PDB file of C-alpha atoms and ligand atoms in Angstrom:
ATOM      1  CA  UNK A  26      55.289  70.575 126.255  1.00 33.00           C
ATOM      2  CA  UNK A  27      57.218  69.493 129.337  1.00 34.00           C
ATOM      3  CA  UNK A  28      60.439  69.522 127.399  1.00 38.00           C
ATOM      4  CA  UNK A  29      59.723  73.039 126.198  1.00 39.00           C
ATOM      5  CA  UNK A  30      59.036  74.272 129.752  1.00 34.00           C
ATOM      6  CA  UNK A  31      62.269  72.770 130.945  1.00 40.00           C
ATOM      7  CA  UNK A  32      64.126  74.501 128.145  1.00 41.00           C
ATOM      8  CA  UNK A  33      62.461  77.742 129.046  1.00 45.00           C
ATOM      9  CA  UNK A  34      63.593  77.724 132.681  1.00 42.00           C
ATOM     10  CA  UNK A  35      67.022  76.717 131.438  1.00 47.00           C
ATOM     11  CA  UNK A  36      67.052  79.787 129.241  1.00 49.00           C
ATOM     12  CA  UNK A  37      65.791  82.011 132.017  1.00 47.00           C
ATOM     13  CA  UNK A  38      68.488  80.761 134.356  1.00 50.00           C
ATOM     14  CA  UNK A  39      71.135  81.480 131.775  1.00 54.00           C
ATOM     15  CA  UNK A  40      69.702  84.932 131.126  1.00 57.00           C
ATOM     16  CA  UNK A  41      69.943  85.694 134.836  1.00 52.00           C
ATOM     17  CA  UNK A  42      73.501  84.489 134.791  1.00 55.00           C
ATOM     18  CA  UNK A  43      74.332  86.783 131.893  1.00 59.00           C
ATOM     19  CA  UNK A  44      72.694  89.761 133.559  1.00 56.00           C
ATOM     20  CA  UNK A  45      74.582  89.038 136.756  1.00 53.00           C
ATOM     21  CA  UNK A  46      77.732  89.314 134.638  1.00 54.00           C
ATOM     22  CA  UNK A  47      76.851  92.866 133.739  1.00 51.00           C
ATOM     23  CA  UNK A  48      76.094  93.455 137.390  1.00 48.00           C
ATOM     24  CA  UNK A  49      79.426  92.007 138.405  1.00 48.00           C
ATOM     25  CA  UNK A  50      81.218  94.215 135.922  1.00 50.00           C
ATOM     26  CA  UNK A  51      79.449  97.460 136.624  1.00 46.00           C
ATOM     27  CA  UNK A  52      78.450  96.985 140.251  1.00 44.00           C
ATOM     28  CA  UNK A  53      75.409  99.092 139.551  1.00 42.00           C
ATOM     29  CA  UNK A  54      72.638  96.572 140.131  1.00 42.00           C
ATOM     30  CA  UNK A  55      71.750  96.347 143.806  1.00 47.00           C
ATOM     31  CA  UNK A  56      69.655  93.186 143.753  1.00 47.00           C
ATOM     32  CA  UNK A  57      71.679  90.038 144.303  1.00 58.00           C
ATOM     33  CA  UNK A  58      74.951  91.893 144.314  1.00 62.00           C
ATOM     34  CA  UNK A  59      76.390  89.477 146.898  1.00 65.00           C
ATOM     35  CA  UNK A  60      75.926  86.614 144.416  1.00 70.00           C
ATOM     36  CA  UNK A  61      77.296  88.780 141.645  1.00 72.00           C
ATOM     37  CA  UNK A  62      80.518  89.508 143.441  1.00 74.00           C
ATOM     38  CA  UNK A  63      81.201  85.813 143.928  1.00 75.00           C
ATOM     39  CA  UNK A  64      80.372  84.772 140.357  1.00 76.00           C
ATOM     40  CA  UNK A  65      83.147  82.951 138.554  1.00 80.00           C
ATOM     41  CA  UNK A  66      83.847  84.767 135.280  1.00 80.00           C
ATOM     42  CA  UNK A  67      85.455  81.862 133.438  1.00 82.00           C
ATOM     43  CA  UNK A  68      82.497  79.672 134.351  1.00 82.00           C
ATOM     44  CA  UNK A  69      80.201  82.450 133.190  1.00 80.00           C
ATOM     45  CA  UNK A  70      82.007  82.684 129.856  1.00 81.00           C
ATOM     46  CA  UNK A  71      81.462  78.957 129.391  1.00 84.00           C
ATOM     47  CA  UNK A  72      77.777  79.313 130.291  1.00 82.00           C
ATOM     48  CA  UNK A  73      77.338  82.117 127.769  1.00 81.00           C
ATOM     49  CA  UNK A  74      78.872  79.957 125.039  1.00 82.00           C
ATOM     50  CA  UNK A  75      76.382  77.189 125.785  1.00 84.00           C
ATOM     51  CA  UNK A  76      73.608  79.750 126.055  1.00 80.00           C
ATOM     52  CA  UNK A  77      74.185  80.926 122.495  1.00 80.00           C
ATOM     53  CA  UNK A  78      73.834  77.314 121.293  1.00 83.00           C
ATOM     54  CA  UNK A  79      70.563  77.165 123.177  1.00 82.00           C
ATOM     55  CA  UNK A  80      69.373  80.274 121.291  1.00 78.00           C
ATOM     56  CA  UNK A  81      69.890  78.724 117.885  1.00 80.00           C
ATOM     57  CA  UNK A  82      67.808  75.727 118.801  1.00 83.00           C
ATOM     58  CA  UNK A  83      64.902  77.509 120.404  1.00 80.00           C
ATOM     59  CA  UNK A  84      64.516  80.839 118.617  1.00 78.00           C
ATOM     60  CA  UNK A  85      62.933  79.540 115.401  1.00 78.00           C
ATOM     61  CA  UNK A  86      59.946  78.456 117.495  1.00 80.00           C
ATOM     62  CA  UNK A  87      59.443  81.833 119.180  1.00 83.00           C
ATOM     63  CA  UNK A  88      57.472  84.856 118.049  1.00 86.00           C
ATOM     64  CA  UNK A  89      59.155  87.918 116.635  1.00 87.00           C
ATOM     65  CA  UNK A  90      58.391  90.226 119.573  1.00 89.00           C
ATOM     66  CA  UNK A  91      59.855  87.793 122.068  1.00 86.00           C
ATOM     67  CA  UNK A  92      63.002  87.388 119.992  1.00 85.00           C
ATOM     68  CA  UNK A  93      63.360  91.154 119.556  1.00 88.00           C
ATOM     69  CA  UNK A  94      62.914  91.726 123.287  1.00 90.00           C
ATOM     70  CA  UNK A  95      65.647  89.206 123.998  1.00 86.00           C
ATOM     71  CA  UNK A  96      68.002  90.806 121.462  1.00 87.00           C
ATOM     72  CA  UNK A  97      67.335  94.203 122.998  1.00 91.00           C
ATOM     73  CA  UNK A  98      68.083  93.071 126.549  1.00 91.00           C
ATOM     74  CA  UNK A  99      71.277  91.290 125.464  1.00 88.00           C
ATOM     75  CA  UNK A 100      72.283  94.389 123.502  1.00 91.00           C
ATOM     76  CA  UNK A 101      72.017  96.439 126.688  1.00 92.00           C
ATOM     77  CA  UNK A 102      74.165  93.963 128.597  1.00 89.00           C
ATOM     78  CA  UNK A 103      76.734  94.035 125.796  1.00 89.00           C
ATOM     79  CA  UNK A 104      76.785  97.846 125.763  1.00 88.00           C
ATOM     80  CA  UNK A 105      77.577  97.876 129.480  1.00 89.00           C
ATOM     81  CA  UNK A 106      80.286  95.267 129.103  1.00 87.00           C
ATOM     82  CA  UNK A 107      81.856  97.330 126.292  1.00 85.00           C
ATOM     83  CA  UNK A 108      81.887 100.389 128.536  1.00 84.00           C
ATOM     84  CA  UNK A 109      83.803  98.436 131.165  1.00 84.00           C
ATOM     85  CA  UNK A 110      86.116  97.082 128.476  1.00 84.00           C
ATOM     86  CA  UNK A 111      86.905 100.624 127.303  1.00 79.00           C
ATOM     87  CA  UNK A 112      87.745 101.709 130.834  1.00 80.00           C
ATOM     88  CA  UNK A 113      90.261  98.887 131.152  1.00 79.00           C
ATOM     89  CA  UNK A 114      92.648 100.926 128.973  1.00 81.00           C
ATOM     90  CA  UNK A 115      92.082 104.050 131.043  1.00 73.00           C
ATOM     91  CA  UNK A 116      95.566 103.980 132.575  1.00 69.00           C
ATOM     92  CA  UNK A 117      96.898 104.323 129.052  1.00 70.00           C
ATOM     93  CA  UNK A 118      94.774 107.341 128.277  1.00 73.00           C
ATOM     94  CA  UNK A 119      97.190 110.141 127.440  1.00 72.00           C
ATOM     95  CA  UNK A 120      97.363 113.059 129.854  1.00 80.00           C
ATOM     96  CA  UNK A 121      97.499 115.953 127.411  1.00 87.00           C
ATOM     97  CA  UNK A 122      96.329 114.112 124.314  1.00 89.00           C
ATOM     98  CA  UNK A 123      92.712 113.168 123.665  1.00 88.00           C
ATOM     99  CA  UNK A 124      91.858 109.476 124.010  1.00 88.00           C
ATOM    100  CA  UNK A 125      92.342 107.750 120.639  1.00 90.00           C
ATOM    101  CA  UNK A 126      89.314 106.149 119.033  1.00 90.00           C
ATOM    102  CA  UNK A 127      89.645 102.568 117.789  1.00 92.00           C
ATOM    103  CA  UNK A 128      88.368 101.913 114.249  1.00 94.00           C
ATOM    104  CA  UNK A 129      85.219  99.828 113.925  1.00 94.00           C
ATOM    105  CA  UNK A 130      86.042  96.359 112.562  1.00 96.00           C
ATOM    106  CA  UNK A 131      89.532  96.660 113.927  1.00 97.00           C
ATOM    107  CA  UNK A 132      91.450  98.137 116.803  1.00 96.00           C
ATOM    108  CA  UNK A 133      94.481  99.989 118.112  1.00 96.00           C
ATOM    109  CA  UNK A 134      97.606  98.526 119.659  1.00 96.00           C
ATOM    110  CA  UNK A 135      98.849 101.298 121.935  1.00 94.00           C
ATOM    111  CA  UNK A 136     102.114 101.838 123.752  1.00 93.00           C
ATOM    112  CA  UNK A 137     102.975 104.712 126.107  1.00 91.00           C
ATOM    113  CA  UNK A 138     106.576 105.632 126.832  1.00 90.00           C
ATOM    114  CA  UNK A 139     107.688 108.713 128.759  1.00 86.00           C
ATOM    115  CA  UNK A 140     104.424 110.573 128.140  1.00 87.00           C
ATOM    116  CA  UNK A 141     104.536 109.882 124.420  1.00 91.00           C
ATOM    117  CA  UNK A 142     101.735 107.732 123.081  1.00 92.00           C
ATOM    118  CA  UNK A 143     101.983 105.493 120.044  1.00 94.00           C
ATOM    119  CA  UNK A 144      98.995 103.659 118.553  1.00 95.00           C
ATOM    120  CA  UNK A 145      99.053 101.251 115.640  1.00 97.00           C
ATOM    121  CA  UNK A 146      95.722 100.936 113.818  1.00 97.00           C
ATOM    122  CA  UNK A 147      94.797  97.391 112.797  1.00 98.00           C
ATOM    123  CA  UNK A 148      91.900  95.979 110.763  1.00 97.00           C
ATOM    124  CA  UNK A 149      90.082  92.674 111.171  1.00 97.00           C
ATOM    125  CA  UNK A 150      90.177  90.200 108.279  1.00 96.00           C
ATOM    126  CA  UNK A 151      87.791  91.240 105.520  1.00 96.00           C
ATOM    127  CA  UNK A 152      88.553  94.940 106.087  1.00 97.00           C
ATOM    128  CA  UNK A 153      91.148  97.340 104.746  1.00 97.00           C
ATOM    129  CA  UNK A 154      92.273 100.853 105.599  1.00 95.00           C
ATOM    130  CA  UNK A 155      90.507 103.716 103.883  1.00 92.00           C
ATOM    131  CA  UNK A 156      93.878 105.368 103.130  1.00 90.00           C
ATOM    132  CA  UNK A 157      97.203 103.908 102.071  1.00 90.00           C
ATOM    133  CA  UNK A 158      99.388 103.548 105.190  1.00 92.00           C
ATOM    134  CA  UNK A 159     102.127 101.140 104.209  1.00 90.00           C
ATOM    135  CA  UNK A 160     104.843 103.604 105.204  1.00 90.00           C
ATOM    136  CA  UNK A 161     102.877 104.693 108.220  1.00 91.00           C
ATOM    137  CA  UNK A 162     102.610 101.881 110.726  1.00 95.00           C
ATOM    138  CA  UNK A 163     101.493 103.959 113.733  1.00 96.00           C
ATOM    139  CA  UNK A 164     100.259 107.352 114.867  1.00 94.00           C
ATOM    140  CA  UNK A 165     101.726 109.368 117.692  1.00 92.00           C
ATOM    141  CA  UNK A 166     100.795 111.990 120.286  1.00 92.00           C
ATOM    142  CA  UNK A 167     103.078 113.860 122.676  1.00 91.00           C
ATOM    143  CA  UNK A 168     104.950 117.109 123.209  1.00 90.00           C
ATOM    144  CA  UNK A 169     106.602 116.837 119.764  1.00 89.00           C
ATOM    145  CA  UNK A 170     103.213 116.688 118.008  1.00 90.00           C
ATOM    146  CA  UNK A 171     101.773 119.544 120.048  1.00 90.00           C
ATOM    147  CA  UNK A 172      99.685 117.035 122.053  1.00 90.00           C
ATOM    148  CA  UNK A 173      97.511 116.166 119.096  1.00 89.00           C
ATOM    149  CA  UNK A 174      97.354 112.864 117.262  1.00 91.00           C
ATOM    150  CA  UNK A 175      99.054 112.545 113.911  1.00 89.00           C
ATOM    151  CA  UNK A 176      96.308 111.151 111.670  1.00 83.00           C
ATOM    152  CA  UNK A 177      95.329 111.016 108.011  1.00 79.00           C
ATOM    153  CA  UNK A 178      91.742 111.750 108.958  1.00 79.00           C
ATOM    154  CA  UNK A 179      90.183 115.096 109.669  1.00 75.00           C
ATOM    155  CA  UNK A 180      88.614 115.265 113.090  1.00 68.00           C
ATOM    156  CA  UNK A 181      91.119 114.634 115.818  1.00 75.00           C
ATOM    157  CA  UNK A 182      91.302 111.334 117.605  1.00 85.00           C
ATOM    158  CA  UNK A 183      90.039 108.905 114.965  1.00 88.00           C
ATOM    159  CA  UNK A 184      93.308 107.375 113.772  1.00 92.00           C
ATOM    160  CA  UNK A 185      92.128 105.173 110.876  1.00 93.00           C
ATOM    161  CA  UNK A 186      89.050 103.623 109.303  1.00 94.00           C
ATOM    162  CA  UNK A 187      88.621  99.960 108.402  1.00 96.00           C
ATOM    163  CA  UNK A 188      86.318  99.456 105.427  1.00 96.00           C
ATOM    164  CA  UNK A 189      84.869  96.192 104.177  1.00 96.00           C
ATOM    165  CA  UNK A 190      87.204  94.893 101.460  1.00 95.00           C
ATOM    166  CA  UNK A 191      87.982  91.530  99.837  1.00 93.00           C
ATOM    167  CA  UNK A 192      91.680  92.466  99.719  1.00 93.00           C
ATOM    168  CA  UNK A 193      93.961  93.914 102.382  1.00 94.00           C
ATOM    169  CA  UNK A 194      96.587  95.997 100.599  1.00 94.00           C
ATOM    170  CA  UNK A 195      96.654  99.466 102.147  1.00 95.00           C
ATOM    171  CA  UNK A 196      98.632  98.601 105.264  1.00 95.00           C
ATOM    172  CA  UNK A 197     101.716  96.594 106.190  1.00 96.00           C
ATOM    173  CA  UNK A 198     101.105  92.872 106.649  1.00 96.00           C
ATOM    174  CA  UNK A 199     101.251  93.136 110.451  1.00 97.00           C
ATOM    175  CA  UNK A 200      98.441  95.709 110.458  1.00 97.00           C
ATOM    176  CA  UNK A 201      95.774  93.022 109.975  1.00 98.00           C
ATOM    177  CA  UNK A 202      94.502  90.659 112.652  1.00 97.00           C
ATOM    178  CA  UNK A 203      94.776  86.977 111.628  1.00 94.00           C
ATOM    179  CA  UNK A 204      91.646  85.484 110.076  1.00 91.00           C
ATOM    180  CA  UNK A 205      90.745  83.359 113.091  1.00 89.00           C
ATOM    181  CA  UNK A 206      91.472  86.187 115.542  1.00 94.00           C
ATOM    182  CA  UNK A 207      89.517  89.448 115.306  1.00 95.00           C
ATOM    183  CA  UNK A 208      90.459  92.296 117.645  1.00 96.00           C
ATOM    184  CA  UNK A 209      87.849  91.218 120.216  1.00 94.00           C
ATOM    185  CA  UNK A 210      89.035  87.599 120.033  1.00 94.00           C
ATOM    186  CA  UNK A 211      92.633  88.762 120.406  1.00 96.00           C
ATOM    187  CA  UNK A 212      92.080  90.728 123.596  1.00 94.00           C
ATOM    188  CA  UNK A 213      90.110  87.814 125.044  1.00 92.00           C
ATOM    189  CA  UNK A 214      93.299  85.726 124.789  1.00 94.00           C
ATOM    190  CA  UNK A 215      96.310  86.992 126.776  1.00 94.00           C
ATOM    191  CA  UNK A 216      98.819  85.120 124.585  1.00 96.00           C
ATOM    192  CA  UNK A 217      97.404  86.454 121.335  1.00 96.00           C
ATOM    193  CA  UNK A 218      97.225  89.977 122.769  1.00 95.00           C
ATOM    194  CA  UNK A 219     100.857  89.788 123.918  1.00 95.00           C
ATOM    195  CA  UNK A 220     101.889  88.638 120.416  1.00 96.00           C
ATOM    196  CA  UNK A 221     100.368  91.753 118.841  1.00 97.00           C
ATOM    197  CA  UNK A 222     102.022  94.014 121.431  1.00 96.00           C
ATOM    198  CA  UNK A 223     105.424  92.359 120.876  1.00 95.00           C
ATOM    199  CA  UNK A 224     105.133  92.848 117.111  1.00 97.00           C
ATOM    200  CA  UNK A 225     104.417  96.540 117.639  1.00 96.00           C
ATOM    201  CA  UNK A 226     107.328  96.855 120.110  1.00 95.00           C
ATOM    202  CA  UNK A 227     109.681  95.545 117.404  1.00 95.00           C
ATOM    203  CA  UNK A 228     108.286  97.954 114.819  1.00 95.00           C
ATOM    204  CA  UNK A 229     108.577 100.868 117.257  1.00 94.00           C
ATOM    205  CA  UNK A 230     112.142  99.973 118.224  1.00 93.00           C
ATOM    206  CA  UNK A 231     113.097  99.998 114.548  1.00 93.00           C
ATOM    207  CA  UNK A 232     111.396 103.290 113.765  1.00 92.00           C
ATOM    208  CA  UNK A 233     112.304 105.150 116.963  1.00 89.00           C
ATOM    209  CA  UNK A 234     115.709 103.924 118.168  1.00 86.00           C
ATOM    210  CA  UNK A 235     115.602 106.127 121.288  1.00 85.00           C
ATOM    211  CA  UNK A 236     112.540 104.306 122.625  1.00 86.00           C
ATOM    212  CA  UNK A 237     113.950 100.800 122.198  1.00 83.00           C
ATOM    213  CA  UNK A 238     115.642 100.818 125.616  1.00 85.00           C
ATOM    214  CA  UNK A 239     112.472 101.975 127.335  1.00 87.00           C
ATOM    215  CA  UNK A 240     110.068  99.378 125.949  1.00 86.00           C
ATOM    216  CA  UNK A 241     110.365  97.306 129.135  1.00 84.00           C
ATOM    217  CA  UNK A 242     108.719 100.114 131.064  1.00 84.00           C
ATOM    218  CA  UNK A 243     106.114 100.872 128.424  1.00 87.00           C
ATOM    219  CA  UNK A 244     102.423 100.769 129.199  1.00 89.00           C
ATOM    220  CA  UNK A 245     100.551  98.686 126.602  1.00 92.00           C
ATOM    221  CA  UNK A 246      96.915  98.323 125.761  1.00 92.00           C
ATOM    222  CA  UNK A 247      94.848  96.973 122.871  1.00 94.00           C
ATOM    223  CA  UNK A 248      91.574  98.817 122.221  1.00 93.00           C
ATOM    224  CA  UNK A 249      88.919  97.338 119.938  1.00 94.00           C
ATOM    225  CA  UNK A 250      86.291  99.201 117.960  1.00 91.00           C
ATOM    226  CA  UNK A 251      82.789  97.747 118.133  1.00 77.00           C
TER     227      UNK A 251
HETATM  228  C1  NAG B   6      54.288  87.107 121.172  1.00 83.02           C
HETATM  229  O1  NAG B   6      54.691  87.030 122.519  1.00 83.02           O
HETATM  230  C2  NAG B   6      54.295  88.132 123.319  1.00 83.02           C
HETATM  231  C3  NAG B   6      54.976  87.983 124.686  1.00 83.02           C
HETATM  232  O2  NAG B   6      54.897  86.674 125.170  1.00 83.02           O
HETATM  233  C4  NAG B   6      52.773  88.163 123.411  1.00 83.02           C
HETATM  234  O3  NAG B   6      52.347  89.259 124.203  1.00 83.02           O
HETATM  235  C5  NAG B   6      52.219  88.316 121.991  1.00 83.02           C
HETATM  236  O4  NAG B   6      50.820  88.271 122.014  1.00 83.02           O
HETATM  237  C6  NAG B   6      52.779  87.215 121.087  1.00 83.02           C
HETATM  238  N1  NAG B   6      52.394  87.518 119.697  1.00 83.02           N
HETATM  239  C7  NAG B   6      51.942  86.586 118.880  1.00 83.02           C
HETATM  240  C8  NAG B   6      51.640  87.070 117.509  1.00 83.02           C
HETATM  241  O5  NAG B   6      51.814  85.429 119.222  1.00 83.02           O
HETATM  242  C1  NAG B   7     100.848 118.487 129.955  1.00 83.02           C
HETATM  243  O1  NAG B   7     100.828 119.870 129.634  1.00 83.02           O
HETATM  244  C2  NAG B   7     101.301 120.721 130.667  1.00 83.02           C
HETATM  245  C3  NAG B   7     101.085 122.155 130.225  1.00 83.02           C
HETATM  246  O2  NAG B   7     101.546 122.339 128.911  1.00 83.02           O
HETATM  247  C4  NAG B   7     102.774 120.388 130.955  1.00 83.02           C
HETATM  248  O3  NAG B   7     103.255 121.180 131.989  1.00 83.02           O
HETATM  249  C5  NAG B   7     102.874 118.915 131.349  1.00 83.02           C
HETATM  250  O4  NAG B   7     104.237 118.555 131.523  1.00 83.02           O
HETATM  251  C6  NAG B   7     102.254 118.030 130.278  1.00 83.02           C
HETATM  252  N1  NAG B   7     102.243 116.651 130.713  1.00 83.02           N
HETATM  253  C7  NAG B   7     102.788 115.657 130.024  1.00 83.02           C
HETATM  254  C8  NAG B   7     102.675 114.302 130.603  1.00 83.02           C
HETATM  255  O5  NAG B   7     103.357 115.830 128.959  1.00 83.02           O
HETATM  256  C1  NAG B   8      95.215  82.025 122.110  1.00 83.02           C
HETATM  257  O1  NAG B   8      96.177  82.543 121.246  1.00 83.02           O
HETATM  258  C2  NAG B   8      97.256  81.655 120.959  1.00 83.02           C
HETATM  259  C3  NAG B   8      98.271  82.424 120.146  1.00 83.02           C
HETATM  260  O2  NAG B   8      97.709  83.056 119.036  1.00 83.02           O
HETATM  261  C4  NAG B   8      96.698  80.439 120.227  1.00 83.02           C
HETATM  262  O3  NAG B   8      97.742  79.535 119.942  1.00 83.02           O
HETATM  263  C5  NAG B   8      95.648  79.769 121.108  1.00 83.02           C
HETATM  264  O4  NAG B   8      95.049  78.710 120.408  1.00 83.02           O
HETATM  265  C6  NAG B   8      94.579  80.783 121.511  1.00 83.02           C
HETATM  266  N1  NAG B   8      93.680  80.153 122.470  1.00 83.02           N
HETATM  267  C7  NAG B   8      92.360  80.143 122.295  1.00 83.02           C
HETATM  268  C8  NAG B   8      91.569  79.511 123.387  1.00 83.02           C
HETATM  269  O5  NAG B   8      91.825  80.619 121.313  1.00 83.02           O
END
């Protein structure tokens, strides 16, 4: 009984920590905002990792309503974090083009050069493109496309779909995230993110020789679908 109580306050403390993360990111919760501003994000990330371990051990002993309430509150925190994450690429967002939409179960590696925007759709492992795009590494939007995205899909700014598939054959090899590195994992690791951007720079330089000199000044961003 005592052990269980201790665990409970442990959990509560971690929950508060997680919520303060959302508060830190969105600045929209008034209560305790001074503490929020000083929170250490890398420490928080570590806490959240341990927190999820804690879940696995304690949840089997809890009732369904309690578990569902917890899932719901974490879902809300995650939704807010994703909003903030989406805004991080805002500087990339094309002026006269609509913002591109990242495929679910994958993402977009985007590069902007001289008001032309290039995005390369990528799928996570276990997913493949809905349409064959082996000779079509990226999509583009700028003056030459009439400020609309080139896309195989009807409906504007959705550039590709990633569908569950045991084989990945519709795209070029570089259009799939490595098995141990989904899109979300990639953007959480600066080195891995840079690797994907560099690969796309090389592909762009080959396909569009006039942009190869300007890649140094390019604005890059990787967007992940949920
Ligand atoms: C489950 O937990 C909730 C909240 O603590 C409580 O109100 C409810 O009565 C519990 N349900 C059962 C079936 O124990
Ligand atoms: C956006 O469109 C306007 C009107 O067509 C044009 O004057 C402007 O140069 C465009 N901006 C960019 C960045 O292409
Ligand atoms: C980050 O990515 C690099 C390059 O892919 C990889 O070698 C490294 O192990 C990753 N670090 C973590 C913490 O996953």
